[in-house]
Amino acid sequence: HQSLRLSGDTDRCAGRVEVWKNGKWGTVCDDSWDLRDADVVCAQLGCGKALRVTGQGGLFPPGRGPVHLDELNCTGNEENLWACPGVQKESDCGHKEDAGVVCSGSLMFSATTAGVTVVTTALTTPSSPTAVPSPELLSIMVLSLAVLVLFILNVVLCLLYRRRHVYLLQQTRSNQRASTEHPQNHYKENLNLEEVSPIPPQTDDSQRYRTDLNPSVNPSALSSFDEDGESL
């Protein structure tokens, strides 16, 4: 009954703790579960030291079957979990409280360690001299910059053309309005001028026959009349 395994993960050194008892695999409750208890599990499986313990809401899914151990209080030097003080009968825990562990021999820890090693190596390795870009790369960079400049100029010219078009359109509309209003004003001015200008006096044709304007032009026949209007 001292057999033990880690389940719920593809890594043999990380998972939910399960022990064998009475022909059944059962779980361990996470009450009082700590690194000293987990060290016993990792040492028994040959997975090094315990790095992390999990419980309710942890990394691994809940198990099935009975809960064989509860309230463990290991020192970390025991050969197996059954040698640790704790409750081994009638546990009140459910499978949502199954205990788990991540040992130092797990692939998860190895990947993390490898990432740390890579970062550390990159930080400690002296930087190499700055490489000079090739002519092809420089040509591509210059061409890209030229295309970008042309694009910006095109956008600016389009904006200027649009503003000029709007301005000319407004000017055309203003001129059309002024041309429609100008003939009416001109007609009113001519009408006012005609009303104000004086009418020239008409000449009387009868004045051409007046004889009293100049005595020297009187007809000789009139001089033969005396004052009484009789003929001399």
N, CA and C of each residue as an Amber inpcrd file, in Angstrom:
protein
   696
   0.8260000  -1.2040000   0.0000000   0.0000000   0.0000000   0.0000000
   0.8600000   1.2540000   0.0000000   2.1320000   1.1470000  -0.2470000
   3.0190000   2.3140000  -0.2650000   3.1960000   2.8880000  -1.6740000
   2.5120000   2.3130000  -2.6680000   2.6440000   2.7980000  -4.0400000
   2.0750000   4.2160000  -4.1410000   2.6750000   4.9980000  -5.0520000
   2.2940000   6.4180000  -5.1950000   2.5020000   6.8320000  -6.6430000
   1.6920000   7.7640000  -7.1140000   1.8340000   8.2960000  -8.4790000
   1.2930000   9.7270000  -8.5300000   1.6660000  10.4180000  -9.6380000
   1.1490000  11.7530000  -9.9240000   0.3130000  11.6790000 -11.1930000
  -0.9220000  12.1700000 -11.1450000  -1.8600000  12.0680000 -12.2600000
  -2.3630000  13.4520000 -12.6470000  -3.0670000  13.4950000 -13.7670000
  -3.6580000  14.7580000 -14.2360000  -2.7420000  15.5800000 -15.1120000
  -1.5580000  15.0220000 -15.4680000  -0.6370000  15.7490000 -16.3160000
   0.2060000  14.7310000 -17.0700000   0.7160000  15.1410000 -18.2210000
   1.5630000  14.2320000 -19.0060000   2.9500000  14.0660000 -18.4110000
   3.3250000  14.9200000 -17.4930000   4.6450000  14.8600000 -16.8620000
   4.5600000  13.9510000 -15.6410000   5.4660000  12.9970000 -15.5430000
   5.4550000  12.0660000 -14.4170000   5.8920000  12.7080000 -13.1140000
   6.5270000  13.8960000 -13.1980000   7.0060000  14.5630000 -11.9860000
   6.1490000  15.7710000 -11.6160000   4.9370000  15.8210000 -12.1250000
   4.0250000  16.9020000 -11.7740000   2.6020000  16.3850000 -11.9150000
   1.7650000  16.7060000 -10.9590000   0.3690000  16.2860000 -11.0630000
  -0.2960000  16.1480000  -9.7180000  -1.4750000  15.5280000  -9.7620000
  -2.2890000  15.2850000  -8.5640000  -1.7430000  14.0530000  -7.8390000
  -1.5700000  14.1550000  -6.5310000  -0.9760000  13.0570000  -5.7410000
  -2.0350000  11.9730000  -5.5210000  -1.6790000  10.7230000  -5.8470000
  -2.5610000   9.5760000  -5.6220000  -1.7690000   8.4450000  -4.9770000
  -2.4000000   7.7810000  -4.0270000  -1.7770000   6.6580000  -3.3250000
  -2.6750000   5.4240000  -3.4660000  -2.0330000   4.2390000  -3.3070000
  -2.7410000   2.9610000  -3.4790000  -3.0680000   2.3690000  -2.1120000
  -4.3520000   1.9900000  -1.9640000  -4.7690000   1.3840000  -0.7010000
  -6.0080000   0.5310000  -0.9410000  -5.9540000  -0.7030000  -0.3980000
  -7.0910000  -1.6220000  -0.4790000  -7.5440000  -1.8430000  -1.9320000
  -6.5750000  -1.9170000  -2.8260000  -6.8880000  -2.2290000  -4.2110000
  -7.4670000  -1.0600000  -5.0010000  -7.3510000   0.1660000  -4.4510000
  -7.8900000   1.3330000  -5.1590000  -6.9120000   2.4980000  -5.0820000
  -6.8690000   3.2390000  -6.1710000  -6.1350000   4.4910000  -6.1340000
  -7.0330000   5.5740000  -5.5230000  -6.4420000   6.3520000  -4.6090000
  -7.1740000   7.4400000  -3.9680000  -6.3150000   8.6990000  -3.8920000
  -6.9340000   9.7970000  -3.5340000  -6.2380000  11.0820000  -3.5200000
  -5.8590000  11.4710000  -2.0970000  -5.1600000  12.6340000  -2.0090000
  -4.7280000  13.1900000  -0.7300000  -5.3730000  14.5660000  -0.5780000
  -5.9250000  14.8260000   0.5920000  -6.5730000  16.1210000   0.8310000
  -5.5050000  17.2040000   1.0060000  -5.8730000  18.4500000   0.5690000
  -4.9000000  19.5440000   0.6400000  -4.8720000  20.2440000   1.9860000
  -5.6270000  19.7390000   2.9690000  -5.5590000  20.3250000   4.3140000
  -4.1720000  20.0840000   4.9000000  -3.4910000  21.1810000   5.3250000
  -2.1380000  21.1400000   5.9000000  -1.0920000  20.6650000   4.8910000
  -1.4140000  20.6710000   3.6050000  -0.4800000  20.2250000   2.5820000
   0.5390000  21.3160000   2.3040000   1.8620000  20.9790000   2.4250000
   2.9010000  21.9710000   2.2270000   4.0880000  21.3290000   1.5160000
   5.1840000  22.1060000   1.4060000   6.3560000  21.6310000   0.6630000
   7.0420000  20.4590000   1.3520000   6.9740000  20.3600000   2.6590000
   7.6050000  19.2290000   3.3270000   6.8870000  17.9350000   2.9880000
   5.5540000  17.9880000   2.9170000   4.8130000  16.8050000   2.4870000
   5.1340000  16.4780000   1.0310000   5.2170000  17.5110000   0.2040000
   5.4880000  17.2880000  -1.2100000   6.9090000  16.7860000  -1.4410000
   7.8670000  17.1540000  -0.5680000   9.2310000  16.6500000  -0.7140000
   9.2780000  15.1320000  -0.5950000   8.4540000  14.5740000   0.2700000
   8.3960000  13.1240000   0.4260000   7.9240000  12.4770000  -0.8720000
   6.9190000  13.0890000  -1.5310000   6.4010000  12.5560000  -2.7910000
   7.4750000  12.6170000  -3.8720000   8.1450000  13.7780000  -4.0340000
   9.1560000  13.9240000  -5.0820000  10.3380000  12.9800000  -4.8500000
  10.7550000  12.8260000  -3.6090000  11.8750000  11.9200000  -3.3130000
  11.4930000  10.4730000  -3.5810000  10.2560000  10.0800000  -3.2600000
   9.8240000   8.7030000  -3.4800000   9.7580000   8.3690000  -4.9710000
   9.4220000   9.3810000  -5.8090000   9.3210000   9.1650000  -7.2500000
  10.6350000   9.4220000  -7.9680000  11.6580000   9.8740000  -7.2660000
  12.9390000  10.1860000  -7.8960000  12.8540000  11.4220000  -8.7780000
  12.0790000  12.4100000  -8.3710000  11.8710000  13.6360000  -9.1550000
  12.5080000  14.8660000  -8.5110000  13.4370000  14.6350000  -7.6040000
  14.1180000  15.7740000  -7.0100000  13.3560000  16.3690000  -5.8400000
  13.3560000  17.7070000  -5.7760000  12.7170000  18.4230000  -4.6700000
  11.3960000  19.0380000  -5.1370000  10.5450000  19.2810000  -4.1660000
   9.2590000  19.9160000  -4.4660000   9.4530000  21.4110000  -4.6810000
   8.9310000  21.8960000  -5.7880000   9.0060000  23.3240000  -6.0960000
   7.7200000  24.0640000  -5.7980000   6.5990000  23.3560000  -5.9290000
   5.2990000  24.0120000  -5.7640000   4.2660000  22.9870000  -5.3520000
   3.3830000  23.3970000  -4.4530000   2.2600000  22.5530000  -4.0660000
   0.9780000  23.2100000  -4.5560000   0.0130000  22.3900000  -4.9090000
  -1.2800000  22.8960000  -5.3790000  -2.3810000  22.2290000  -4.5920000
  -3.5440000  22.9000000  -4.5710000  -4.7070000  22.3770000  -3.8770000
  -5.9720000  22.7540000  -4.6320000  -6.9420000  23.2030000  -3.8780000
  -8.2200000  23.5570000  -4.4760000  -8.0370000  24.6890000  -5.4960000
  -8.5960000  24.5130000  -6.7290000  -8.4240000  25.5150000  -7.7730000
  -7.0120000  25.5600000  -8.3120000  -6.2520000  24.4470000  -8.2030000
  -4.8630000  24.4360000  -8.6400000  -4.7080000  24.1080000 -10.1110000
  -3.5080000  23.6160000 -10.4710000  -3.1750000  23.3580000 -11.8620000
  -3.8080000  22.0930000 -12.4120000  -4.1540000  21.1450000 -11.5590000
  -4.5270000  19.8170000 -12.0210000  -6.0010000  19.5390000 -11.7250000
  -6.6590000  18.7430000 -12.5800000  -8.0820000  18.4680000 -12.3880000
  -8.3130000  17.5560000 -11.1790000  -9.5280000  17.5740000 -10.6410000
  -9.8280000  16.6990000  -9.4900000  -9.8520000  15.2260000  -9.8920000
  -9.5540000  14.3680000  -8.9110000  -9.5070000  12.9330000  -9.1830000
 -10.8120000  12.2330000  -8.8620000 -10.7290000  10.9110000  -8.7770000
 -11.8810000  10.0630000  -8.4890000 -11.5280000   9.0500000  -7.3950000
 -12.5610000   8.3940000  -6.9160000 -12.3400000   7.3730000  -5.8980000
 -12.2820000   7.9610000  -4.4960000 -11.7760000   7.2030000  -3.5560000
 -11.7370000   7.6530000  -2.1580000 -10.6100000   8.6430000  -1.9070000
 -10.6970000   9.3720000  -0.8030000  -9.6250000  10.2450000  -0.3260000
  -8.9320000   9.4840000   0.8010000  -7.7240000   8.9770000   0.5210000
  -7.0560000   8.0820000   1.4530000  -6.3680000   8.8170000   2.5960000
  -5.7990000  10.0130000   2.3690000  -5.0000000  10.6860000   3.4000000
  -5.4810000  12.1150000   3.5720000  -5.3720000  12.6090000   4.8170000
  -5.8170000  13.9720000   5.1330000  -5.0040000  14.4700000   6.3260000
  -4.8400000  15.7840000   6.3870000  -4.1520000  16.4410000   7.5010000
  -2.7430000  15.8710000   7.7160000  -1.9850000  15.7350000   6.6310000
  -0.6300000  15.2100000   6.7440000   0.2880000  16.2490000   7.3850000
   1.2820000  15.7360000   8.1150000   2.2370000  16.6210000   8.7880000
   3.6210000  15.9830000   8.7270000   4.1670000  15.9380000   7.4980000
   5.4550000  15.2880000   7.2800000   6.5930000  16.2270000   7.6850000
   7.7390000  15.6240000   7.9740000   8.9550000  16.3900000   8.2330000
   9.7860000  16.5640000   6.9690000   9.5080000  15.7690000   5.9640000
  10.2610000  15.7990000   4.7200000  11.2930000  14.7100000   4.6010000
  11.5210000  13.9560000   5.6700000  12.5210000  12.8930000   5.6640000
  11.9020000  11.5050000   5.6240000  10.5870000  11.3940000   5.5780000
   9.9350000  10.0990000   5.5570000  10.1610000   9.3850000   4.2110000
  10.0780000   8.0670000   4.2270000  10.2570000   7.2760000   3.0140000
   9.0330000   7.3370000   2.1200000   7.8350000   7.5000000   2.6860000
   6.5990000   7.5860000   1.9300000   5.5560000   8.3220000   2.7570000
   4.4360000   8.6460000   2.1300000   3.4090000   9.4290000   2.8230000
   2.7340000   8.6450000   3.9410000   2.7240000   7.3380000   3.8240000
   2.0650000   6.5560000   4.8700000   2.8410000   6.6300000   6.1820000
   4.1090000   7.0190000   6.1240000   4.8960000   7.1510000   7.3520000
   4.6940000   8.4970000   8.0240000   3.9810000   9.4090000   7.3750000
   3.7480000  10.7470000   7.9540000   2.5270000  10.7160000   8.8760000
   2.5650000  11.5040000   9.9370000   1.3660000  11.5940000  10.7790000
   0.2210000  12.2250000  10.0030000  -0.9720000  11.7430000  10.2150000
  -2.1270000  12.3100000   9.5350000  -3.3340000  11.4210000   9.6850000
  -4.4500000  11.8670000   9.1430000  -5.7020000  11.1180000   9.1880000
  -5.7430000  10.1670000   7.9970000  -5.9620000   8.8770000   8.2910000
  -5.9800000   7.8880000   7.2270000  -7.3460000   7.2210000   7.0750000
  -8.3350000   7.6940000   7.7980000  -9.6590000   7.1140000   7.7170000
 -10.7150000   8.2160000   7.7390000 -11.7790000   8.0070000   6.9650000
 -12.9720000   8.8530000   6.9880000 -12.6270000  10.3450000   6.8400000
 -11.9840000  10.6890000   5.7630000 -11.6770000  12.0940000   5.4860000
 -12.9460000  12.8450000   5.0750000 -13.0270000  14.1040000   5.4770000
 -14.1860000  14.9270000   5.1160000 -13.9260000  15.8010000   3.8860000
 -12.8440000  15.5530000   3.1560000 -12.4910000  16.3570000   1.9810000
 -13.1930000  15.8180000   0.7390000 -13.4290000  16.7080000  -0.2070000
 -13.9210000  16.3330000  -1.5210000 -12.7940000  16.4180000  -2.5390000
 -13.0680000  15.9570000  -3.7460000 -12.0150000  15.9200000  -4.7630000
 -11.6370000  17.3160000  -5.2780000 -12.4580000  18.3120000  -4.9950000
 -12.0490000  19.6640000  -5.3670000 -10.8740000  20.1470000  -4.5330000
 -10.5510000  19.4010000  -3.4390000  -9.4320000  19.7560000  -2.5620000
  -8.2700000  18.7890000  -2.7090000  -8.1600000  18.1290000  -3.8330000
  -7.0620000  17.1770000  -4.0310000  -5.7240000  17.9060000  -4.0700000
  -4.7230000  17.3260000  -3.4010000  -3.3890000  17.9120000  -3.3170000
  -2.5900000  17.5600000  -4.5670000  -1.7020000  18.5010000  -4.9720000
  -0.8280000  18.2880000  -6.1130000   0.5540000  18.8350000  -5.8340000
   1.4990000  18.5040000  -6.7410000   2.8670000  18.9230000  -6.5400000
   3.5560000  19.0640000  -7.8940000   4.5340000  20.0050000  -7.9500000
   5.4280000  20.1490000  -9.1050000   6.8410000  19.9610000  -8.5800000
   7.5150000  18.9110000  -9.0830000   8.8560000  18.5940000  -8.6140000
   9.9060000  19.2250000  -9.5240000  11.1340000  19.2860000  -9.0290000
  12.2170000  19.8960000  -9.8030000  12.5810000  19.0810000 -11.0260000
  12.2370000  17.7910000 -11.0690000  12.5430000  16.9620000 -12.2250000
  11.4820000  17.0160000 -13.2980000  10.4980000  17.8690000 -13.1860000
   9.4220000  17.9260000 -14.1720000   9.8770000  18.6870000 -15.4100000
   9.1870000  18.3940000 -16.5140000   9.4870000  19.0980000 -17.7610000
   9.1440000  20.5790000 -17.6320000   8.1170000  20.8970000 -16.8520000
   7.7410000  22.2890000 -16.6420000   8.8950000  23.0700000 -16.0370000
   9.5200000  22.4800000 -15.0310000  10.6530000  23.1400000 -14.3990000
  11.8460000  23.2020000 -15.3400000  12.0470000  22.1420000 -16.1450000
  13.1660000  22.1300000 -17.0790000  13.0140000  23.2190000 -18.1210000
  11.7690000  23.4120000 -18.6450000  11.5440000  24.4650000 -19.6370000
  11.7860000  25.8320000 -19.0340000  11.3260000  26.0120000 -17.7990000
  11.5470000  27.2960000 -17.1380000  13.0310000  27.5460000 -16.9150000
  13.7300000  26.4940000 -16.4680000  15.1610000  26.6400000 -16.2390000
  15.9010000  26.9300000 -17.5350000  15.4730000  26.2510000 -18.6320000
  16.1220000  26.4970000 -19.9220000  15.9010000  27.9350000 -20.3690000
  14.6750000  28.4640000 -20.1380000  14.4030000  29.8590000 -20.5010000
  15.2570000  30.8150000 -19.7110000  15.4210000  30.5380000 -18.4250000
  16.2620000  31.3910000 -17.5960000  17.7090000  31.3170000 -18.0570000
  18.1600000  30.1070000 -18.4180000  19.5390000  29.9380000 -18.8760000
  19.7910000  30.7090000 -20.1610000  18.8120000  30.6490000 -21.0950000
  18.9650000  31.3600000 -22.3550000  19.0310000  32.8590000 -22.1220000
  18.1400000  33.3680000 -21.2710000  18.1460000  34.8030000 -20.9790000
  19.4400000  35.2030000 -20.3010000  19.8930000  34.3800000 -19.3490000
  21.1360000  34.6920000 -18.6510000  22.3150000  34.6870000 -19.6060000
  22.3420000  33.7130000 -20.5220000  23.4230000  33.6480000 -21.4990000
  23.4240000  34.8710000 -22.4010000  22.2390000  35.2840000 -22.8180000
  22.1490000  36.4530000 -23.6870000  22.6100000  37.7120000 -22.9800000
  22.3280000  37.7770000 -21.6710000  22.7350000  38.9660000 -20.9270000
  24.2300000  38.9830000 -20.6360000  24.8140000  37.8020000 -20.4350000
  26.2190000  37.7440000 -20.0670000  27.1510000  37.6770000 -21.2730000
  26.6360000  37.2760000 -22.4440000  27.4940000  37.1930000 -23.6210000
  27.8160000  38.5910000 -24.1190000  29.0970000  38.9260000 -24.3340000
  29.4250000  40.2560000 -24.8390000  28.8270000  40.4690000 -26.2170000
  28.3570000  41.6500000 -26.4260000  27.6980000  41.9750000 -27.6860000
  28.7180000  42.0370000 -28.8110000  28.3050000  41.5150000 -29.9530000
  29.1760000  41.5260000 -31.1230000  29.1500000  42.8930000 -31.7710000
  30.1460000  43.2340000 -32.5840000  30.1530000  44.5320000 -33.2580000
  28.9390000  44.6880000 -34.1570000  28.5300000  45.9050000 -34.2900000
  27.3580000  46.1840000 -35.1010000  27.6450000  45.8810000 -36.5590000
  26.7920000  45.0480000 -37.1470000  26.9930000  44.6490000 -38.5390000
  26.5680000  45.7760000 -39.4700000  27.3680000  45.9850000 -40.5100000
  27.0490000  47.0070000 -41.5090000  26.0320000  46.4270000 -42.4790000
  24.9180000  47.1310000 -42.7470000  23.9180000  46.5950000 -43.6700000
  24.4760000  46.4710000 -45.0740000  24.0010000  45.4790000 -45.7870000
  24.4710000  45.2220000 -47.1450000  23.9260000  46.2730000 -48.1080000
  24.5460000  46.4140000 -49.3030000  24.0460000  47.3740000 -50.2920000
  22.6050000  47.0890000 -50.7050000  22.2450000  45.8050000 -50.7790000
  20.8680000  45.4860000 -51.1540000  19.8850000  46.0000000 -50.1120000
  20.2520000  45.8240000 -48.8320000  19.3800000  46.3180000 -47.7660000
  19.2830000  47.8280000 -47.7850000  20.3980000  48.4980000 -48.0390000
  20.3690000  49.9570000 -48.1330000  19.4880000  50.4210000 -49.2880000
  19.5760000  49.7140000 -50.4200000  18.7440000  50.0830000 -51.5750000
  17.2680000  49.9280000 -51.2450000  16.9400000  48.8510000 -50.5650000
  15.5430000  48.6390000 -50.1930000  15.0690000  49.7250000 -49.2280000
  15.9230000  50.0920000 -48.2890000  15.5500000  51.1310000 -47.3300000
  15.3430000  52.4730000 -48.0260000  16.2620000  52.8130000 -48.9490000
  16.1290000  54.0800000 -49.6760000  14.8770000  54.0870000 -50.5340000
  14.5970000  52.9690000 -51.2060000  13.4030000  52.8780000 -52.0390000
  12.1330000  52.9980000 -51.2050000  12.1320000  52.3530000 -50.0560000
  10.9620000  52.4460000 -49.1850000  10.7510000  53.8770000 -48.6960000
  11.8590000  54.5460000 -48.3580000  11.7490000  55.9400000 -47.9130000
  11.2340000  56.8320000 -49.0340000  11.7120000  56.5920000 -50.2790000
  11.2490000  57.3960000 -51.4140000   9.7630000  57.1830000 -51.6710000
   9.3170000  55.9370000 -51.5810000   7.8830000  55.6570000 -51.7720000
   7.0560000  56.3420000 -50.6980000   7.5470000  56.3230000 -49.4750000
   6.8250000  56.9900000 -48.3950000   6.7330000  58.4910000 -48.6190000
   7.8410000  59.0990000 -49.0640000   7.8330000  60.5480000 -49.3270000
   6.8680000  60.8840000 -50.4620000   6.8810000  60.0840000 -51.5360000
   5.9650000  60.3180000 -52.6530000   4.5090000  60.1820000 -52.2160000
   4.2630000  59.2390000 -51.3750000   2.8920000  59.0710000 -50.8780000
   2.4380000  60.2800000 -50.0720000   3.3290000  60.7850000 -49.2140000
   2.9740000  61.9550000 -48.4110000   2.7480000  63.1710000 -49.3080000
   3.6200000  63.3610000 -50.3080000   3.4470000  64.4800000 -51.2290000
   2.1420000  64.3580000 -52.0100000   1.8090000  63.1690000 -52.4130000
   0.5560000  62.9610000 -53.1370000  -0.6460000  63.3260000 -52.2840000
  -0.5980000  62.9370000 -51.0350000  -1.7060000  63.2800000 -50.1350000
  -1.8140000  64.7880000 -49.9540000  -0.6670000  65.4520000 -49.7740000
  -0.6830000  66.9090000 -49.5890000  -1.2160000  67.6090000 -50.8330000
  -0.7740000  67.1830000 -52.0220000  -1.2430000  67.7990000 -53.2590000
  -2.7360000  67.5730000 -53.4600000  -3.2070000  66.4260000 -53.1290000
  -4.6480000  66.1620000 -53.2440000  -5.4530000  67.0780000 -52.3300000
  -4.9560000  67.2830000 -51.1170000  -5.6470000  68.1730000 -50.1910000
  -5.6510000  69.6110000 -50.7090000  -4.5030000  70.0690000 -51.2410000
  -4.4320000  71.4280000 -51.7770000  -5.3450000  71.5930000 -52.9870000
  -5.3710000  70.5920000 -53.8600000  -6.2370000  70.6740000 -55.0360000
  -7.7010000  70.7100000 -54.6170000  -8.0140000  69.9380000 -53.6310000
  -9.4100000  69.9340000 -53.1770000  -9.8110000  71.2810000 -52.5870000
  -8.9220000  71.8720000 -51.7990000  -9.2250000  73.1810000 -51.2220000
  -9.3560000  74.2340000 -52.3100000  -8.4790000  74.1820000 -53.3280000
  -8.5600000  75.1670000 -54.4150000  -9.8460000  74.9750000 -55.2150000
 -10.2300000  73.7400000 -55.4400000 -11.4720000  73.4810000 -56.1690000
 -12.6760000  74.0300000 -55.4070000 -12.6910000  73.8230000 -54.1040000
 -13.7970000  74.3450000 -53.3000000 -13.8130000  75.8740000 -53.3450000
 -12.6270000  76.4900000 -53.2840000 -12.5620000  77.9550000 -53.3200000
 -13.0740000  78.4910000 -54.6580000 -12.6370000  77.8780000 -55.7730000
 -13.1000000  78.3270000 -57.0830000 -14.6030000  78.1200000 -57.2470000
 -15.1140000  77.0600000 -56.7080000 -16.5470000  76.8190000 -56.7840000
 -17.3210000  77.8870000 -56.0220000 -16.8220000  78.2660000 -54.8600000
 -17.4710000  79.3230000 -54.0950000 -17.4060000  80.6600000 -54.8330000
 -16.2630000  80.9440000 -55.4710000 -16.1450000  82.1910000 -56.2270000
 -17.1070000  82.2170000 -57.4120000 -17.2380000  81.0760000 -58.0880000
 -18.1620000  81.0100000 -59.2240000 -19.5960000  81.2500000 -58.7840000
 -19.9650000  80.6660000 -57.6850000 -21.3250000  80.8720000 -57.1890000
 -21.5500000  82.3230000 -56.7890000 -20.5460000  82.9570000 -56.1880000
 -20.6720000  84.3570000 -55.7950000 -20.8230000  85.2510000 -57.0250000
 -20.0390000  84.9710000 -58.0770000 -20.1430000  85.7700000 -59.3030000
 -21.4950000  85.5940000 -59.9700000 -22.0220000  84.3640000 -59.9560000
 -23.3370000  84.1430000 -60.5370000 -24.4200000  84.9080000 -59.7950000
 -24.3260000  84.9400000 -58.4830000 -25.3090000  85.6960000 -57.7130000
 -25.2090000  87.1860000 -58.0060000 -23.9720000  87.6850000 -58.1220000
 -23.7840000  89.1120000 -58.3950000 -24.3050000  89.4710000 -59.7810000
 -24.1190000  88.5700000 -60.7640000 -24.5830000  88.8630000 -62.1190000
 -26.0930000  88.8480000 -62.2170000 -26.7390000  88.0290000 -61.4120000
 -28.2000000  88.0110000 -61.4310000 -28.7940000  89.2230000 -60.7410000
 -28.1150000  89.8100000 -59.7930000 -28.6200000  90.9840000 -59.0930000
 -28.2420000  92.2850000 -59.7840000 -27.1850000  92.3470000 -60.5930000
 -26.6950000  93.5880000 -61.1950000 -27.6450000  94.1750000 -62.2150000
 -28.2940000  93.4300000 -63.1620000 -29.2190000  94.0550000 -64.1250000
 -30.3850000  94.7510000 -63.4670000 -30.9150000  94.2160000 -62.3890000
 -32.0190000  94.8650000 -61.7010000 -31.5980000  96.2040000 -61.1350000
 -30.4280000  96.2410000 -60.5280000 -29.9520000  97.5130000 -59.9810000
 -29.7050000  98.5220000 -61.0950000 -29.1550000  98.0800000 -62.2370000
 -28.8910000  98.9820000 -63.3630000 -30.1920000  99.5380000 -63.9240000
 -31.2090000  98.6740000 -63.9640000 -32.5000000  99.1320000 -64.4780000
 -33.1090000 100.1700000 -63.5440000 -32.9880000  99.9770000 -62.2550000
 -33.5140000 100.9480000 -61.2990000 -32.7780000 102.2610000 -61.3850000
 -31.4690000 102.2290000 -61.5850000 -30.7080000 103.4720000 -61.7000000
 -31.1160000 104.2410000 -62.9400000 -31.3000000 103.5470000 -64.0770000
 -31.7340000 104.2270000 -65.2970000 -33.1140000 104.8130000 -65.1400000
 -33.9900000 104.0660000 -64.4280000 -35.3340000 104.5630000 -64.2090000
 -35.3190000 105.8110000 -63.3570000 -34.4990000 105.8460000 -62.3500000
 -34.4060000 107.0200000 -61.4910000 -33.8310000 108.1840000 -62.2600000
 -32.8440000 107.9290000 -63.1090000 -32.2650000 109.0180000 -63.8910000
 -33.2870000 109.6050000 -64.8500000 -34.1140000 108.7430000 -65.4330000
 -35.1260000 109.2480000 -66.3450000 -36.1720000 110.0700000 -65.6250000
 -36.4950000 109.7010000 -64.3930000 -37.4820000 110.4570000 -63.6400000
 -36.9350000 111.7920000 -63.1880000 -35.6760000 111.8390000 -62.8480000
 -35.1130000 113.0850000 -62.3270000 -34.7730000 114.0560000 -63.4350000
 -34.3430000 113.5670000 -64.5970000 -33.9170000 114.4740000 -65.6710000
 -35.0950000 115.3230000 -66.1410000 -34.9050000 116.6920000 -66.3400000
 -36.0030000 117.5930000 -66.7440000 -36.3650000 117.3850000 -68.1910000
 -37.6370000 117.6510000 -68.4550000 -38.1570000 117.5200000 -69.8170000
 -37.8500000 118.8090000 -70.5670000 -37.2200000 118.7580000 -71.7140000
 -36.8900000 119.9960000 -72.4550000 -38.1600000 120.6940000 -72.9430000
 -38.1890000 122.0380000 -72.8890000 -39.3960000 122.7870000 -73.3060000
 -39.5920000 122.6790000 -74.7970000 -40.8530000 122.6320000 -75.1670000
 -41.2240000 122.5670000 -76.5720000 -41.2620000 123.9810000 -77.1690000
 -40.8070000 124.1270000 -78.3670000 -40.8030000 125.4340000 -79.0680000
 -42.1170000 125.6640000 -79.7590000 -42.6060000 126.8980000 -79.6440000
 -43.8880000 127.2740000 -80.2720000 -43.6090000 127.8320000 -81.6640000
 -44.2440000 127.1700000 -82.6410000 -44.0380000 127.6190000 -84.0190000
 -44.6310000 128.9880000 -84.3030000 -45.5770000 129.4030000 -83.4090000
 -46.2270000 130.7090000 -83.6390000 -45.2960000 131.8680000 -83.4040000
 -44.1880000 131.5730000 -82.5850000 -43.2600000 132.6680000 -82.3240000
 -42.5150000 133.0980000 -83.5720000 -42.4740000 132.2300000 -84.5930000
 -41.7770000 132.6100000 -85.8070000 -42.5070000 133.7570000 -86.5270000
 -43.7750000 133.9720000 -86.1460000 -44.5660000 135.0230000 -86.8090000
 -44.7180000 136.2650000 -85.9650000 -44.0170000 136.3080000 -84.7800000
 -44.0980000 137.5030000 -83.9430000 -43.3020000 138.6000000 -84.6300000
 -43.8850000 139.7820000 -84.6620000 -43.2730000 140.9170000 -85.3470000
 -42.7530000 141.9610000 -84.4150000 -43.0570000 141.7550000 -83.0720000
 -42.6390000 142.7890000 -82.1440000 -41.2710000 142.5120000 -81.5860000
 -40.6130000 141.4420000 -81.9980000 -39.3050000 141.1490000 -81.4530000
 -38.2760000 142.1070000 -81.9960000 -38.3530000 142.4960000 -83.2660000
 -37.3660000 143.3840000 -83.8620000 -38.0820000 144.3230000 -84.7960000
 -38.1260000 145.6570000 -84.4820000 -38.8730000 146.6200000 -85.2970000
 -38.2990000 146.7390000 -86.6860000 -37.0590000 146.3990000 -86.8460000
 -36.4610000 146.5900000 -88.1660000 -36.9280000 145.5710000 -89.1630000
 -37.5680000 144.4790000 -88.6480000 -38.0220000 143.4280000 -89.5450000
 -39.5020000 143.5000000 -89.7570000 -40.1590000 144.5690000 -89.2570000
 -41.6040000 144.6750000 -89.4530000 -41.8970000 144.8240000 -90.9280000
 -43.0030000 144.3110000 -91.3760000 -43.3660000 144.4850000 -92.7680000
 -43.7360000 145.9380000 -93.0640000 -43.4430000 146.3320000 -94.2630000
 -43.7330000 147.7070000 -94.6570000 -45.2110000 147.9830000 -94.7040000
 -45.9960000 146.9480000 -94.8350000 -47.4420000 147.1630000 -94.9090000
 -47.9990000 147.5860000 -93.6080000 -47.3730000 147.1980000 -92.5130000
 -47.9000000 147.5520000 -91.1940000 -47.6380000 149.0010000 -90.8750000
 -46.6400000 149.6020000 -91.4400000 -46.3410000 150.9920000 -91.1270000
 -47.3540000 151.9500000 -91.7060000 -48.1970000 151.4660000 -92.6210000
 -49.1830000 152.3630000 -93.2120000 -50.3890000 152.5120000 -92.3800000
 -50.5030000 151.7260000 -91.2950000 -51.6240000 151.8750000 -90.3490000
 -51.2560000 152.8700000 -89.3020000 -52.1940000 153.7610000 -88.9890000
 -51.9870000 154.7290000 -87.9320000 -52.4060000 154.1750000 -86.6320000
 -52.4550000 154.9630000 -85.6320000 -52.7740000 154.5350000 -84.2930000
 -54.1880000 154.0630000 -84.1930000 -55.1030000 154.5990000 -84.9850000
 -56.4960000 154.2170000 -84.8840000 -56.7410000 152.9470000 -85.6630000
 -55.7440000 152.4170000 -86.2970000 -55.8940000 151.1920000 -87.0290000
 -56.3940000 151.4410000 -88.4470000 -56.4140000 152.7360000 -88.9170000
 -56.8380000 153.0160000 -90.2730000 -55.6450000 153.0750000 -91.1920000
 -55.9500000 152.8760000 -92.4110000 -54.8990000 152.8980000 -93.4230000
 -54.5640000 154.2880000 -93.8350000 -53.2730000 154.6220000 -94.0240000
 -52.8280000 155.9370000 -94.4410000 -52.9760000 156.0980000 -95.9270000
